[in-house]
Amino acid sequence: MSDWRLQPGCGGSESSTGTMCSPEEAALLRLEEVFLATLARINSLVLQPLVTAAPEPSDPQGRECLRLLQQLHGSSQQLWEVMEESLHSLRERLCHPDSVGLESLLLLRRADHVLQVHVEYIESYTNCVVVQAFQKAAKRRSEYWRAQRKVLRQLLWGMSSEGSVGTALVQALRQPLTHHVQQYVLLLLSLSETIGEHHPSRELVVHTATLFGDLQSFMRQALDQAVATQALWHTLSSRPRDVLCTPARRLLQDSQDVPVTVTLLRAERVLLFDDALVLLQGSNFHTFDLKLVWVDPGQDGCTSHLLTPEEEFSFSSKDPQGQVVWQRKVTQAVCQALRGKKDFPVLGAGLEASEAPACRSAAYTFRAEGRLCEATYEGEWCRGRPHGKGTLKWPDGRNHVGNFCQGLEHGFGIRLVPRASEDKFDCYKCHWWEGSMNGYGICEYGTDKVYKGYFQAGLRHGFGVLESTPQAPQPCKYTGHWERGQRSGYGVEEDSDRGERYIGMWQADQRHGPGVMVTQAGICYQGTFQADKMVGPGVLLTEDDSLYEGTFTRDLTLVGKGKVTFPNGFTLEGSFGSEAGGGLHTQGILDTAALPPDPSCTRKRQLGLCAFPMESRWQGVYGPFRDFVRAGCPAELQEALLGFHVQSSKELRKSQEYLCCERSHSEDSACRMEDILEELLQHREPKALQQCLRKALSNWLHPLGKVLRTLMLTFQATYAGIGANKHLQGLAQEEVKQHAQELWAAYRGLLQVALQRKGQAPEEDEDAETRDLQVHGLVLPLVLPSFYSELFTLYLLLHEREDSLYSQGIAHLSLFPDTKLLEFLDVQKHLWPLKDLKLTTNQRCSLVRDKCFLSATECLQRIITTVDPREKLEVLERTYGEIEATVSRVLGQEHKLPMDDLLPLLIYVVSRARIQHLGAEIHLIRDLMEPIHIGGLYDFLLTALESCYEHIQKEDMRLHRLPSRWDSRVSW
């Protein structure tokens, strides 16, 4: 607590050197000394007794009054401290005018701070006036205050002896301050004239005089509003008075003073406060937060239309002037409420626009029946509707954080929905359209399932992935298409409990139409499903390459008429059945005279190729991208149509807890989209285009990269794990080619949008031949790495038997020294590169291994270091070149090898390269090579490599017997 006693000062206006300060400065000193003395007396005679009244009030109103008086006491103390500091600076100035300039006065140097302390005191004082805190406090100690009446009269001017103690207290706390501020203004104005226009401190003096002049106006308005508000409470019945009466609320306008009529709502009296608009009808009343009131002037000049979150009504007046008063006052009050502090110096001061802003931020709890009943919205508004970013909370625990448009969820938003039976909730991170989930979203359910995909009208619709956590009681995963909340169209479901994966068509959440079932045990079934059941004939292939044809049970057991073809060619045809625990029973004919089946019919039979046309499998992935391009690639739809990416499950959990979602920001996407389209325009030449597409496809935030990432997820869901079955290789290979074709079409779509935005003519449509060249030569090598792991695994499984025979042949050939192997392969001796052999003294030429044609061998080994079929063929071409270069060096002249010489040399190089799974490599190259190379050099070299591969598999090679003549199907 500061010491309220005055400290001695210089006591005059003349310094020790005889230099005189202005009379106004001396007058300011005397004014502040008097005011400080008055404040000290008010504190001791009025405020201290008011706040130390005993006992402490027990009723709520009494406690509220005591709190207000204590607040006033604190404001008075702060005012006293500031004025004491100001007085000290004045004394310093008067004692040392030569060294202390006028600008050092606290009153001038910190005028805004001094003003703010005065304002806080006035607000604390008027709060007490509004609720009659002085009168109520006086009643509690009436005898004490009656004894102090004479002392109070000494503090005031013109106080009647008949006045009440409460009135005396009101006057005692107001009159000194009013007089003090009035004298401040007069002295400051006089000082500004005395010091002259060119004085360096004149601007400070004028500024301070203006501030305290404004303070006078502010004080008059504040006192008038407080008195009017205090008087209002006596005119209201107890119910509205108890609710509306708060210390900080001020009455601005009353319809009893300026009449106004309300239409569309019933009201016999209208009250405008500084924070609310109140319509009274008897003892009932309706309160509207001014932050959420919009005013539109009527065309007739006598009507104003008012808009609130749940009500619309009008003010009308027979007197146009009265209508103007109401419209101006309401607009001013709304603007003041939005700023969050009182206008200074008076209501409406500094209001530039004649209307309040249409967009604003506020909180509101809805009362009307409907989906928002009792929900609280906090955020941005526009003309009575949630509009912009905000938070919506329901009493039942539902929360929604995101974007709104005209009162509806619109744009990205996160919603939490508690589950009724458990202490868990569902979390939806989705794009919304007019109140419903629409577009891409990630939904984490309280059942430990997560859905990532598209919605329409609040239901799963389009492509999506529904997956349970590995710890779930029945782990499952569905990747595919949805329609109105149900699985429908092409999709892949994995049942980990049963060890099964279903690939095929769905309808109404059931397997329906053609489908392929693959099991963990390697069994593969293709047939027709109806309402989740197998119907009609089907084909089943087992891991040992047995072929079953007929009808099957849900457990893939042959039942009824059917046929079994065993790997050795035996067939069993007849009727099949099964009993619980009894195995498979059959009655039919076993044919043991049949020839072994063609491997393409059993071991290499491919499923699903005709059942699921490749162009219709994943339209739910391509479709949103096409919609995005057709719309002109708007940045605001990029996430909704192309999706967003969340890195990890940890981030998903964090986004639940904090109602946020770390993803690409929409405000950056507009600039990014412009940059993307501009980059496409600048990189249209073949080499530049390849680099541009490589960069785009490797960036998960790029539209093309987003599509590729989704296609990777579908590919892994189909062909990884249980789906790694050799009978699906053809299906997977087709899919990769289709994805490359669709991504090229996607690039072309983006390019057309870029050209359109620049006002340039669109490119002409491609013919099929040109498109195939671009797809296989440009796009396929770029996207193949994304699918290579799963795809090559299928090739490995499909050619496992041939690769096993090949490996055995390589193992036997590796036992030969170089010269013995060249001799065994019938390579002509004049072609042997014996000059390349660098022998030590203890080595013999006939025992050296892995030295001949070493450069060609090392070159061929690089075929497994790339996934691009064209680069693999280039490795093969360089290998051929290395063989010819070695032969030419041996012969001392350039030499072109005929096929009879090339094939054994190539077999030698292949056997020494020891490439694993060469058969899978060869077939992958053959299937994915560019059409332009068919019939050309690369095709010839690949055919030669195939011949080598087949020769090495033959039994003659494994038995170290050389064939009598090379059976080559390759012609030079």
XYZ file of N, CA and C in Angstrom, residues 44 268 495 625 921:
15
model
N -9.442 8.210 3.092
C -9.559 7.965 4.531
C -10.983 8.119 5.030
N -43.142 -4.843 -26.481
C -43.774 -3.582 -26.099
C -42.738 -2.525 -25.701
N -9.185 -61.240 -45.076
C -9.651 -61.773 -43.803
C -8.471 -62.495 -43.161
N -9.651 -37.511 -59.828
C -8.661 -36.701 -60.535
C -9.268 -36.103 -61.802
N 13.361 -62.449 -64.765
C 13.853 -61.221 -65.390
C 13.493 -61.181 -66.871
